[in-house]
Amino acid sequence: MKKQILDPFIAVCIIIGITFHAYAEEEYYFTVQLMATVAEATAKACSQQMGNKGIETFIEHPDNNTKATASFWKVKTGMFAIRTDAEHYAAELKSQGIDCWVTTTVKKPQKAQTLAQAVAVGDNSSAQNKKIVSKKADKPLPVTFTYRYFNPDDGAVHITSSLATIPARLRQDIREISVYPVTVQHLDPKTLLVTLAFGSETKKVRLVELEPPDRTIPPMCIASLETFLAGNDLRLKYFPARTSADGAVEGSLYLKNGDTLALEMVKRGIATYSPQSVQFFERHLFQEAKEKACREKLCIWENN
């Protein structure tokens, strides 16, 4: 029987598609850049100088595989999922006389290495001729903390990424702490408490936007949400002063698209929201999400 050979054009399209998919998985976050220089020593000196001022920095250096035009040593501080947070922090640094700017950084996966072969289809065709796609694990992102506090001496709210820059007498009155990245370890279906992990720490968070659950949440709904969140980096904003007796803090979790996890849960019919605890410009989003979940009888609305 005559063998049929895969059209070379189709084979090329498959390879291009695989490569495009590999690069389409890029993830973005925002940092505040303090310097870009071709001299490693200059970058380290800048980092040391910022450290003496209590500003924690990190240095991005050129990879051996990068082009010469991109071979700069970049001194950066902070890491944010949302650009406006980075811009607020940059404004705070500029008010201290520090020249800086916000940059978009790509968290790139390692380039997918592919081996594609044209497969001959015919008598006794072998299943051994397969495309092989491998991908190395990403290097984990460093955990960045951002603190928002009020200083009565100048009557202003300050933002900093270093606890050391906050006067000791004001550290007990920090208004808000932001942590990025964090990952969800567990969601309690009875209390909706979210257990987070970041670095070597864990923390339980009660989402401020949600009402306490008064209905039984189907286990499959919780499992579906945990699968959706598995391995994804989120940003936590919480209020240290609002810590309950069980050690849980009140706060919000943000997905990469800027939406809160609470809104996603309302969309899925897992929870309902508290209008008093949602920002006024987001209330219509929560209400529309709740009404849609009700109409479609999702999760807690199944028997409504």
PDB file of C-alpha atoms in Angstrom:
ATOM      1  CA  MET A   1       0.000   0.000   0.000  1.00  0.00           C
ATOM      2  CA  LYS A   2       1.310   3.460  -0.853  1.00  0.00           C
ATOM      3  CA  LYS A   3       2.424   5.502   2.163  1.00  0.00           C
ATOM      4  CA  GLN A   4       1.035   8.979   2.708  1.00  0.00           C
ATOM      5  CA  ILE A   5       3.530  11.602   3.821  1.00  0.00           C
ATOM      6  CA  LEU A   6       2.449  14.547   5.976  1.00  0.00           C
ATOM      7  CA  ASP A   7       2.370  17.718   3.865  1.00  0.00           C
ATOM      8  CA  PRO A   8       5.599  19.666   4.609  1.00  0.00           C
ATOM      9  CA  PHE A   9       3.644  22.926   4.799  1.00  0.00           C
ATOM     10  CA  ILE A  10       1.354  21.482   7.478  1.00  0.00           C
ATOM     11  CA  ALA A  11       4.364  20.174   9.391  1.00  0.00           C
ATOM     12  CA  VAL A  12       5.950  23.632   9.375  1.00  0.00           C
ATOM     13  CA  CYS A  13       2.680  25.179  10.597  1.00  0.00           C
ATOM     14  CA  ILE A  14       2.564  22.694  13.465  1.00  0.00           C
ATOM     15  CA  ILE A  15       6.111  23.593  14.511  1.00  0.00           C
ATOM     16  CA  ILE A  16       5.351  27.327  14.314  1.00  0.00           C
ATOM     17  CA  GLY A  17       2.189  26.796  16.334  1.00  0.00           C
ATOM     18  CA  ILE A  18       4.080  24.942  19.061  1.00  0.00           C
ATOM     19  CA  THR A  19       6.740  27.650  19.242  1.00  0.00           C
ATOM     20  CA  PHE A  20       4.136  30.450  19.317  1.00  0.00           C
ATOM     21  CA  HIS A  21       2.277  28.683  22.126  1.00  0.00           C
ATOM     22  CA  ALA A  22       5.488  28.424  24.122  1.00  0.00           C
ATOM     23  CA  TYR A  23       6.098  32.164  23.913  1.00  0.00           C
ATOM     24  CA  ALA A  24       2.427  33.030  24.454  1.00  0.00           C
ATOM     25  CA  GLU A  25       2.774  31.765  28.012  1.00  0.00           C
ATOM     26  CA  GLU A  26       4.786  34.823  29.056  1.00  0.00           C
ATOM     27  CA  GLU A  27       3.620  36.448  32.275  1.00  0.00           C
ATOM     28  CA  TYR A  28       4.056  40.117  33.149  1.00  0.00           C
ATOM     29  CA  TYR A  29       4.720  42.004  36.351  1.00  0.00           C
ATOM     30  CA  PHE A  30       5.875  45.526  37.099  1.00  0.00           C
ATOM     31  CA  THR A  31       8.971  46.773  38.876  1.00  0.00           C
ATOM     32  CA  VAL A  32      10.517  50.164  39.648  1.00  0.00           C
ATOM     33  CA  GLN A  33      13.880  50.550  37.919  1.00  0.00           C
ATOM     34  CA  LEU A  34      16.587  52.711  39.476  1.00  0.00           C
ATOM     35  CA  MET A  35      19.428  52.252  36.996  1.00  0.00           C
ATOM     36  CA  ALA A  36      20.509  50.537  33.788  1.00  0.00           C
ATOM     37  CA  THR A  37      24.240  50.298  33.163  1.00  0.00           C
ATOM     38  CA  VAL A  38      26.705  48.179  31.204  1.00  0.00           C
ATOM     39  CA  ALA A  39      29.035  48.072  34.234  1.00  0.00           C
ATOM     40  CA  GLU A  40      28.327  45.413  36.854  1.00  0.00           C
ATOM     41  CA  ALA A  41      30.318  47.319  39.502  1.00  0.00           C
ATOM     42  CA  THR A  42      28.208  50.452  38.983  1.00  0.00           C
ATOM     43  CA  ALA A  43      24.995  48.475  39.395  1.00  0.00           C
ATOM     44  CA  LYS A  44      26.244  46.874  42.607  1.00  0.00           C
ATOM     45  CA  ALA A  45      27.316  50.266  43.960  1.00  0.00           C
ATOM     46  CA  CYS A  46      23.842  51.663  43.247  1.00  0.00           C
ATOM     47  CA  SER A  47      22.229  48.677  44.948  1.00  0.00           C
ATOM     48  CA  GLN A  48      24.449  49.167  47.986  1.00  0.00           C
ATOM     49  CA  GLN A  49      23.628  52.880  48.112  1.00  0.00           C
ATOM     50  CA  MET A  50      19.888  52.150  48.011  1.00  0.00           C
ATOM     51  CA  GLY A  51      20.344  49.511  50.699  1.00  0.00           C
ATOM     52  CA  ASN A  52      21.964  52.111  52.948  1.00  0.00           C
ATOM     53  CA  LYS A  53      18.769  54.150  52.550  1.00  0.00           C
ATOM     54  CA  GLY A  54      16.654  51.167  53.543  1.00  0.00           C
ATOM     55  CA  ILE A  55      15.439  50.395  50.007  1.00  0.00           C
ATOM     56  CA  GLU A  56      15.667  46.726  49.143  1.00  0.00           C
ATOM     57  CA  THR A  57      16.773  46.123  45.557  1.00  0.00           C
ATOM     58  CA  PHE A  58      17.640  43.298  43.217  1.00  0.00           C
ATOM     59  CA  ILE A  59      19.803  43.273  40.114  1.00  0.00           C
ATOM     60  CA  GLU A  60      18.807  41.783  36.782  1.00  0.00           C
ATOM     61  CA  HIS A  61      21.860  40.915  34.737  1.00  0.00           C
ATOM     62  CA  PRO A  62      22.263  39.846  31.088  1.00  0.00           C
ATOM     63  CA  ASP A  63      21.859  36.194  30.274  1.00  0.00           C
ATOM     64  CA  ASN A  64      24.575  34.542  28.270  1.00  0.00           C
ATOM     65  CA  ASN A  65      22.034  34.033  25.509  1.00  0.00           C
ATOM     66  CA  THR A  66      20.852  37.645  25.296  1.00  0.00           C
ATOM     67  CA  LYS A  67      21.860  40.017  22.532  1.00  0.00           C
ATOM     68  CA  ALA A  68      24.576  42.590  23.163  1.00  0.00           C
ATOM     69  CA  THR A  69      22.076  45.437  22.865  1.00  0.00           C
ATOM     70  CA  ALA A  70      20.192  44.057  25.875  1.00  0.00           C
ATOM     71  CA  SER A  71      23.295  43.490  28.013  1.00  0.00           C
ATOM     72  CA  PHE A  72      22.528  45.977  30.783  1.00  0.00           C
ATOM     73  CA  TRP A  73      22.756  45.479  34.507  1.00  0.00           C
ATOM     74  CA  LYS A  74      19.414  46.747  35.843  1.00  0.00           C
ATOM     75  CA  VAL A  75      18.865  47.776  39.454  1.00  0.00           C
ATOM     76  CA  LYS A  76      15.217  47.357  40.451  1.00  0.00           C
ATOM     77  CA  THR A  77      13.020  47.452  43.514  1.00  0.00           C
ATOM     78  CA  GLY A  78       9.539  46.155  44.211  1.00  0.00           C
ATOM     79  CA  MET A  79       7.403  43.717  42.264  1.00  0.00           C
ATOM     80  CA  PHE A  80       3.753  44.383  41.513  1.00  0.00           C
ATOM     81  CA  ALA A  81       0.965  42.592  39.677  1.00  0.00           C
ATOM     82  CA  ILE A  82      -0.794  45.881  38.868  1.00  0.00           C
ATOM     83  CA  ARG A  83       0.951  48.850  37.244  1.00  0.00           C
ATOM     84  CA  THR A  84      -0.752  51.549  39.344  1.00  0.00           C
ATOM     85  CA  ASP A  85       0.752  50.043  42.516  1.00  0.00           C
ATOM     86  CA  ALA A  86       4.207  50.285  40.959  1.00  0.00           C
ATOM     87  CA  GLU A  87       3.524  53.873  39.905  1.00  0.00           C
ATOM     88  CA  HIS A  88       2.495  54.832  43.448  1.00  0.00           C
ATOM     89  CA  TYR A  89       5.705  53.344  44.818  1.00  0.00           C
ATOM     90  CA  ALA A  90       7.776  55.133  42.142  1.00  0.00           C
ATOM     91  CA  ALA A  91       6.109  58.424  43.088  1.00  0.00           C
ATOM     92  CA  GLU A  92       7.060  57.842  46.726  1.00  0.00           C
ATOM     93  CA  LEU A  93      10.703  57.241  45.764  1.00  0.00           C
ATOM     94  CA  LYS A  94      10.742  60.328  43.544  1.00  0.00           C
ATOM     95  CA  SER A  95       9.458  62.408  46.462  1.00  0.00           C
ATOM     96  CA  GLN A  96      12.637  61.325  48.264  1.00  0.00           C
ATOM     97  CA  GLY A  97      14.773  62.616  45.372  1.00  0.00           C
ATOM     98  CA  ILE A  98      15.414  59.168  43.854  1.00  0.00           C
ATOM     99  CA  ASP A  99      15.252  59.024  40.060  1.00  0.00           C
ATOM    100  CA  CYS A 100      13.316  55.958  38.911  1.00  0.00           C
ATOM    101  CA  TRP A 101      10.744  54.696  36.447  1.00  0.00           C
ATOM    102  CA  VAL A 102       8.241  51.858  36.144  1.00  0.00           C
ATOM    103  CA  THR A 103       9.127  48.985  33.829  1.00  0.00           C
ATOM    104  CA  THR A 104       7.189  46.014  32.543  1.00  0.00           C
ATOM    105  CA  THR A 105       9.117  42.816  33.139  1.00  0.00           C
ATOM    106  CA  VAL A 106       8.380  39.522  31.454  1.00  0.00           C
ATOM    107  CA  LYS A 107       8.543  36.373  33.532  1.00  0.00           C
ATOM    108  CA  LYS A 108       9.575  34.148  30.647  1.00  0.00           C
ATOM    109  CA  PRO A 109       9.353  30.388  30.702  1.00  0.00           C
ATOM    110  CA  GLN A 110      12.393  28.639  29.290  1.00  0.00           C
ATOM    111  CA  LYS A 111      12.157  28.340  25.523  1.00  0.00           C
ATOM    112  CA  ALA A 112      10.293  25.178  24.592  1.00  0.00           C
ATOM    113  CA  GLN A 113      12.565  22.739  22.830  1.00  0.00           C
ATOM    114  CA  THR A 114      10.712  20.882  20.111  1.00  0.00           C
ATOM    115  CA  LEU A 115      11.470  17.967  17.915  1.00  0.00           C
ATOM    116  CA  ALA A 116       8.925  17.523  15.138  1.00  0.00           C
ATOM    117  CA  GLN A 117       9.046  14.777  12.580  1.00  0.00           C
ATOM    118  CA  ALA A 118       6.900  14.132   9.551  1.00  0.00           C
ATOM    119  CA  VAL A 119       4.953  10.977  10.275  1.00  0.00           C
ATOM    120  CA  ALA A 120       4.495   8.487   7.511  1.00  0.00           C
ATOM    121  CA  VAL A 121       1.062   6.910   7.676  1.00  0.00           C
ATOM    122  CA  GLY A 122       0.708   3.488   6.122  1.00  0.00           C
ATOM    123  CA  ASP A 123       1.158  -0.214   6.712  1.00  0.00           C
ATOM    124  CA  ASN A 124       2.746  -1.025  10.088  1.00  0.00           C
ATOM    125  CA  SER A 125       3.105   2.731  10.877  1.00  0.00           C
ATOM    126  CA  SER A 126       5.013   3.329  14.098  1.00  0.00           C
ATOM    127  CA  ALA A 127       3.704   5.383  17.015  1.00  0.00           C
ATOM    128  CA  GLN A 128       7.261   6.281  17.936  1.00  0.00           C
ATOM    129  CA  ASN A 129       7.400   9.307  15.605  1.00  0.00           C
ATOM    130  CA  LYS A 130       6.017  11.982  17.908  1.00  0.00           C
ATOM    131  CA  LYS A 131       6.534  15.651  18.607  1.00  0.00           C
ATOM    132  CA  ILE A 132       8.468  16.079  21.820  1.00  0.00           C
ATOM    133  CA  VAL A 133       7.920  19.267  23.764  1.00  0.00           C
ATOM    134  CA  SER A 134       9.849  19.918  26.955  1.00  0.00           C
ATOM    135  CA  LYS A 135       9.878  22.947  29.181  1.00  0.00           C
ATOM    136  CA  LYS A 136      12.116  23.753  32.124  1.00  0.00           C
ATOM    137  CA  ALA A 137      10.597  25.010  35.329  1.00  0.00           C
ATOM    138  CA  ASP A 138      10.552  28.757  35.920  1.00  0.00           C
ATOM    139  CA  LYS A 139      12.769  30.215  38.596  1.00  0.00           C
ATOM    140  CA  PRO A 140      10.441  31.298  41.430  1.00  0.00           C
ATOM    141  CA  LEU A 141       9.927  35.032  41.831  1.00  0.00           C
ATOM    142  CA  PRO A 142      11.253  36.701  44.975  1.00  0.00           C
ATOM    143  CA  VAL A 143       8.529  37.696  47.438  1.00  0.00           C
ATOM    144  CA  THR A 144       8.085  41.469  47.671  1.00  0.00           C
ATOM    145  CA  PHE A 145       6.357  43.241  50.562  1.00  0.00           C
ATOM    146  CA  THR A 146       4.991  46.762  50.241  1.00  0.00           C
ATOM    147  CA  TYR A 147       3.907  48.745  53.310  1.00  0.00           C
ATOM    148  CA  ARG A 148       1.483  51.665  53.407  1.00  0.00           C
ATOM    149  CA  TYR A 149       1.600  53.792  56.568  1.00  0.00           C
ATOM    150  CA  PHE A 150       0.640  57.251  57.819  1.00  0.00           C
ATOM    151  CA  ASN A 151       3.266  59.553  59.257  1.00  0.00           C
ATOM    152  CA  PRO A 152       1.697  62.238  61.508  1.00  0.00           C
ATOM    153  CA  ASP A 153       4.889  64.326  61.301  1.00  0.00           C
ATOM    154  CA  ASP A 154       4.201  65.313  57.696  1.00  0.00           C
ATOM    155  CA  GLY A 155       0.535  64.322  57.516  1.00  0.00           C
ATOM    156  CA  ALA A 156       1.136  62.051  54.523  1.00  0.00           C
ATOM    157  CA  VAL A 157       0.624  58.393  53.641  1.00  0.00           C
ATOM    158  CA  HIS A 158       3.887  56.712  52.619  1.00  0.00           C
ATOM    159  CA  ILE A 159       4.591  53.548  50.624  1.00  0.00           C
ATOM    160  CA  THR A 160       7.816  51.590  51.025  1.00  0.00           C
ATOM    161  CA  SER A 161       9.129  48.134  50.230  1.00  0.00           C
ATOM    162  CA  SER A 162      11.390  48.074  53.290  1.00  0.00           C
ATOM    163  CA  LEU A 163      10.130  47.757  56.852  1.00  0.00           C
ATOM    164  CA  ALA A 164      13.404  49.295  58.033  1.00  0.00           C
ATOM    165  CA  THR A 165      12.481  52.664  56.506  1.00  0.00           C
ATOM    166  CA  ILE A 166       9.368  52.953  58.695  1.00  0.00           C
ATOM    167  CA  PRO A 167      10.066  54.686  62.043  1.00  0.00           C
ATOM    168  CA  ALA A 168       9.866  52.118  64.848  1.00  0.00           C
ATOM    169  CA  ARG A 169       7.082  54.039  66.614  1.00  0.00           C
ATOM    170  CA  LEU A 170       4.882  53.773  63.495  1.00  0.00           C
ATOM    171  CA  ARG A 171       5.352  50.084  62.714  1.00  0.00           C
ATOM    172  CA  GLN A 172       2.421  49.056  64.893  1.00  0.00           C
ATOM    173  CA  ASP A 173       0.123  51.314  62.856  1.00  0.00           C
ATOM    174  CA  ILE A 174       0.805  50.091  59.325  1.00  0.00           C
ATOM    175  CA  ARG A 175      -2.418  50.564  57.407  1.00  0.00           C
ATOM    176  CA  GLU A 176      -1.919  48.031  54.640  1.00  0.00           C
ATOM    177  CA  ILE A 177       0.575  45.372  53.587  1.00  0.00           C
ATOM    178  CA  SER A 178       0.821  44.064  50.039  1.00  0.00           C
ATOM    179  CA  VAL A 179       2.548  40.755  49.243  1.00  0.00           C
ATOM    180  CA  TYR A 180       3.414  39.408  45.803  1.00  0.00           C
ATOM    181  CA  PRO A 181       3.492  36.647  44.708  1.00  0.00           C
ATOM    182  CA  VAL A 182       1.331  34.387  46.877  1.00  0.00           C
ATOM    183  CA  THR A 183      -0.314  31.066  46.013  1.00  0.00           C
ATOM    184  CA  VAL A 184      -3.505  29.504  47.338  1.00  0.00           C
ATOM    185  CA  GLN A 185      -2.989  26.300  49.314  1.00  0.00           C
ATOM    186  CA  HIS A 186      -6.531  25.677  50.544  1.00  0.00           C
ATOM    187  CA  LEU A 187     -10.012  27.158  50.581  1.00  0.00           C
ATOM    188  CA  ASP A 188     -12.207  26.180  53.534  1.00  0.00           C
ATOM    189  CA  PRO A 189     -15.744  25.570  52.207  1.00  0.00           C
ATOM    190  CA  LYS A 190     -17.332  26.197  55.621  1.00  0.00           C
ATOM    191  CA  THR A 191     -15.689  29.521  56.434  1.00  0.00           C
ATOM    192  CA  LEU A 192     -14.266  30.610  53.035  1.00  0.00           C
ATOM    193  CA  LEU A 193     -10.947  31.242  54.768  1.00  0.00           C
ATOM    194  CA  VAL A 194      -8.125  31.137  52.217  1.00  0.00           C
ATOM    195  CA  THR A 195      -4.783  29.646  53.243  1.00  0.00           C
ATOM    196  CA  LEU A 196      -1.912  31.261  51.347  1.00  0.00           C
ATOM    197  CA  ALA A 197       1.749  30.413  50.942  1.00  0.00           C
ATOM    198  CA  PHE A 198       4.559  32.844  50.124  1.00  0.00           C
ATOM    199  CA  GLY A 199       8.207  32.059  50.620  1.00  0.00           C
ATOM    200  CA  SER A 200       8.393  29.904  53.756  1.00  0.00           C
ATOM    201  CA  GLU A 201       5.311  31.519  55.320  1.00  0.00           C
ATOM    202  CA  THR A 202       1.609  30.724  55.338  1.00  0.00           C
ATOM    203  CA  LYS A 203      -1.268  33.016  56.202  1.00  0.00           C
ATOM    204  CA  LYS A 204      -5.041  32.672  56.503  1.00  0.00           C
ATOM    205  CA  VAL A 205      -7.068  35.422  54.889  1.00  0.00           C
ATOM    206  CA  ARG A 206     -10.739  36.305  55.193  1.00  0.00           C
ATOM    207  CA  LEU A 207     -11.798  38.061  51.994  1.00  0.00           C
ATOM    208  CA  VAL A 208     -13.357  41.386  52.982  1.00  0.00           C
ATOM    209  CA  GLU A 209     -15.698  41.542  50.005  1.00  0.00           C
ATOM    210  CA  LEU A 210     -17.578  38.341  50.834  1.00  0.00           C
ATOM    211  CA  GLU A 211     -20.491  37.586  53.127  1.00  0.00           C
ATOM    212  CA  PRO A 212     -19.999  34.654  55.550  1.00  0.00           C
ATOM    213  CA  PRO A 213     -21.334  31.507  53.844  1.00  0.00           C
ATOM    214  CA  ASP A 214     -24.893  30.563  54.849  1.00  0.00           C
ATOM    215  CA  ARG A 215     -25.337  27.747  52.332  1.00  0.00           C
ATOM    216  CA  THR A 216     -23.516  24.497  51.675  1.00  0.00           C
ATOM    217  CA  ILE A 217     -21.002  24.874  48.873  1.00  0.00           C
ATOM    218  CA  PRO A 218     -20.840  21.773  46.632  1.00  0.00           C
ATOM    219  CA  PRO A 219     -17.384  20.155  46.926  1.00  0.00           C
ATOM    220  CA  MET A 220     -16.996  20.069  43.144  1.00  0.00           C
ATOM    221  CA  CYS A 221     -17.264  23.881  43.050  1.00  0.00           C
ATOM    222  CA  ILE A 222     -14.427  24.260  45.569  1.00  0.00           C
ATOM    223  CA  ALA A 223     -12.339  21.688  43.689  1.00  0.00           C
ATOM    224  CA  SER A 224     -12.899  23.526  40.404  1.00  0.00           C
ATOM    225  CA  LEU A 225     -11.790  26.850  41.899  1.00  0.00           C
ATOM    226  CA  GLU A 226      -8.692  25.312  43.526  1.00  0.00           C
ATOM    227  CA  THR A 227      -7.757  23.787  40.167  1.00  0.00           C
ATOM    228  CA  PHE A 228      -8.191  27.194  38.523  1.00  0.00           C
ATOM    229  CA  LEU A 229      -5.909  28.789  41.126  1.00  0.00           C
ATOM    230  CA  ALA A 230      -3.305  26.019  41.324  1.00  0.00           C
ATOM    231  CA  GLY A 231       0.179  27.341  40.665  1.00  0.00           C
ATOM    232  CA  ASN A 232      -1.030  30.859  39.829  1.00  0.00           C
ATOM    233  CA  ASP A 233       0.646  33.891  41.393  1.00  0.00           C
ATOM    234  CA  LEU A 234      -1.750  36.260  43.162  1.00  0.00           C
ATOM    235  CA  ARG A 235      -1.282  39.525  45.029  1.00  0.00           C
ATOM    236  CA  LEU A 236      -2.448  39.874  48.624  1.00  0.00           C
ATOM    237  CA  LYS A 237      -3.458  43.154  50.240  1.00  0.00           C
ATOM    238  CA  TYR A 238      -4.382  42.938  53.896  1.00  0.00           C
ATOM    239  CA  PHE A 239      -4.954  45.132  56.903  1.00  0.00           C
ATOM    240  CA  PRO A 240      -2.779  44.141  59.895  1.00  0.00           C
ATOM    241  CA  ALA A 241      -5.103  45.885  62.355  1.00  0.00           C
ATOM    242  CA  ARG A 242      -7.949  43.591  61.300  1.00  0.00           C
ATOM    243  CA  THR A 243      -6.626  40.320  62.676  1.00  0.00           C
ATOM    244  CA  SER A 244      -9.177  37.987  64.255  1.00  0.00           C
ATOM    245  CA  ALA A 245      -8.721  35.707  67.260  1.00  0.00           C
ATOM    246  CA  ASP A 246      -7.980  32.731  64.992  1.00  0.00           C
ATOM    247  CA  GLY A 247      -5.035  34.612  63.473  1.00  0.00           C
ATOM    248  CA  ALA A 248      -6.717  35.239  60.130  1.00  0.00           C
ATOM    249  CA  VAL A 249      -6.335  38.681  58.575  1.00  0.00           C
ATOM    250  CA  GLU A 250      -8.879  40.571  56.511  1.00  0.00           C
ATOM    251  CA  GLY A 251      -7.835  41.485  53.007  1.00  0.00           C
ATOM    252  CA  SER A 252      -8.229  41.057  49.272  1.00  0.00           C
ATOM    253  CA  LEU A 253      -6.593  38.776  46.727  1.00  0.00           C
ATOM    254  CA  TYR A 254      -5.980  39.908  43.168  1.00  0.00           C
ATOM    255  CA  LEU A 255      -5.689  37.778  40.044  1.00  0.00           C
ATOM    256  CA  LYS A 256      -3.317  38.631  37.209  1.00  0.00           C
ATOM    257  CA  ASN A 257      -6.071  40.389  35.266  1.00  0.00           C
ATOM    258  CA  GLY A 258      -6.630  42.788  38.178  1.00  0.00           C
ATOM    259  CA  ASP A 259      -9.936  41.265  39.312  1.00  0.00           C
ATOM    260  CA  THR A 260     -10.311  40.195  42.922  1.00  0.00           C
ATOM    261  CA  LEU A 261     -10.594  36.538  43.836  1.00  0.00           C
ATOM    262  CA  ALA A 262     -13.832  37.476  45.613  1.00  0.00           C
ATOM    263  CA  LEU A 263     -15.378  38.610  42.311  1.00  0.00           C
ATOM    264  CA  GLU A 264     -14.306  35.361  40.661  1.00  0.00           C
ATOM    265  CA  MET A 265     -15.972  33.409  43.473  1.00  0.00           C
ATOM    266  CA  VAL A 266     -19.202  35.378  43.080  1.00  0.00           C
ATOM    267  CA  LYS A 267     -19.110  34.739  39.319  1.00  0.00           C
ATOM    268  CA  ARG A 268     -18.820  31.008  39.983  1.00  0.00           C
ATOM    269  CA  GLY A 269     -21.706  31.040  42.438  1.00  0.00           C
ATOM    270  CA  ILE A 270     -19.456  29.991  45.326  1.00  0.00           C
ATOM    271  CA  ALA A 271     -20.120  33.059  47.462  1.00  0.00           C
ATOM    272  CA  THR A 272     -22.157  36.224  47.728  1.00  0.00           C
ATOM    273  CA  TYR A 273     -20.796  39.680  48.436  1.00  0.00           C
ATOM    274  CA  SER A 274     -21.188  42.392  51.052  1.00  0.00           C
ATOM    275  CA  PRO A 275     -22.117  45.703  49.339  1.00  0.00           C
ATOM    276  CA  GLN A 276     -20.684  47.709  52.262  1.00  0.00           C
ATOM    277  CA  SER A 277     -17.276  46.033  51.852  1.00  0.00           C
ATOM    278  CA  VAL A 278     -16.918  46.426  48.080  1.00  0.00           C
ATOM    279  CA  GLN A 279     -15.472  49.566  46.506  1.00  0.00           C
ATOM    280  CA  PHE A 280     -18.291  51.700  45.097  1.00  0.00           C
ATOM    281  CA  PHE A 281     -16.940  51.536  41.528  1.00  0.00           C
ATOM    282  CA  GLU A 282     -16.956  47.714  41.672  1.00  0.00           C
ATOM    283  CA  ARG A 283     -20.413  47.156  43.137  1.00  0.00           C
ATOM    284  CA  HIS A 284     -22.115  46.864  39.763  1.00  0.00           C
ATOM    285  CA  LEU A 285     -19.605  44.171  38.744  1.00  0.00           C
ATOM    286  CA  PHE A 286     -20.369  42.130  41.864  1.00  0.00           C
ATOM    287  CA  GLN A 287     -24.119  42.606  41.480  1.00  0.00           C
ATOM    288  CA  GLU A 288     -24.070  41.574  37.821  1.00  0.00           C
ATOM    289  CA  ALA A 289     -21.922  38.541  38.669  1.00  0.00           C
ATOM    290  CA  LYS A 290     -24.317  37.488  41.434  1.00  0.00           C
ATOM    291  CA  GLU A 291     -27.408  37.883  39.243  1.00  0.00           C
ATOM    292  CA  LYS A 292     -25.823  35.881  36.407  1.00  0.00           C
ATOM    293  CA  ALA A 293     -24.796  33.074  38.795  1.00  0.00           C
ATOM    294  CA  CYS A 294     -28.359  32.982  40.147  1.00  0.00           C
ATOM    295  CA  ARG A 295     -29.880  32.795  36.671  1.00  0.00           C
ATOM    296  CA  GLU A 296     -27.553  29.984  35.676  1.00  0.00           C
ATOM    297  CA  LYS A 297     -28.097  28.208  39.030  1.00  0.00           C
ATOM    298  CA  LEU A 298     -24.368  27.852  39.720  1.00  0.00           C
ATOM    299  CA  CYS A 299     -23.097  26.170  42.899  1.00  0.00           C
ATOM    300  CA  ILE A 300     -24.919  27.663  45.926  1.00  0.00           C
ATOM    301  CA  TRP A 301     -27.756  28.858  43.647  1.00  0.00           C
ATOM    302  CA  GLU A 302     -28.398  25.401  42.195  1.00  0.00           C
ATOM    303  CA  ASN A 303     -31.639  24.898  44.154  1.00  0.00           C
ATOM    304  CA  ASN A 304     -32.633  28.545  44.319  1.00  0.00           C
TER     305      ASN A 304
END
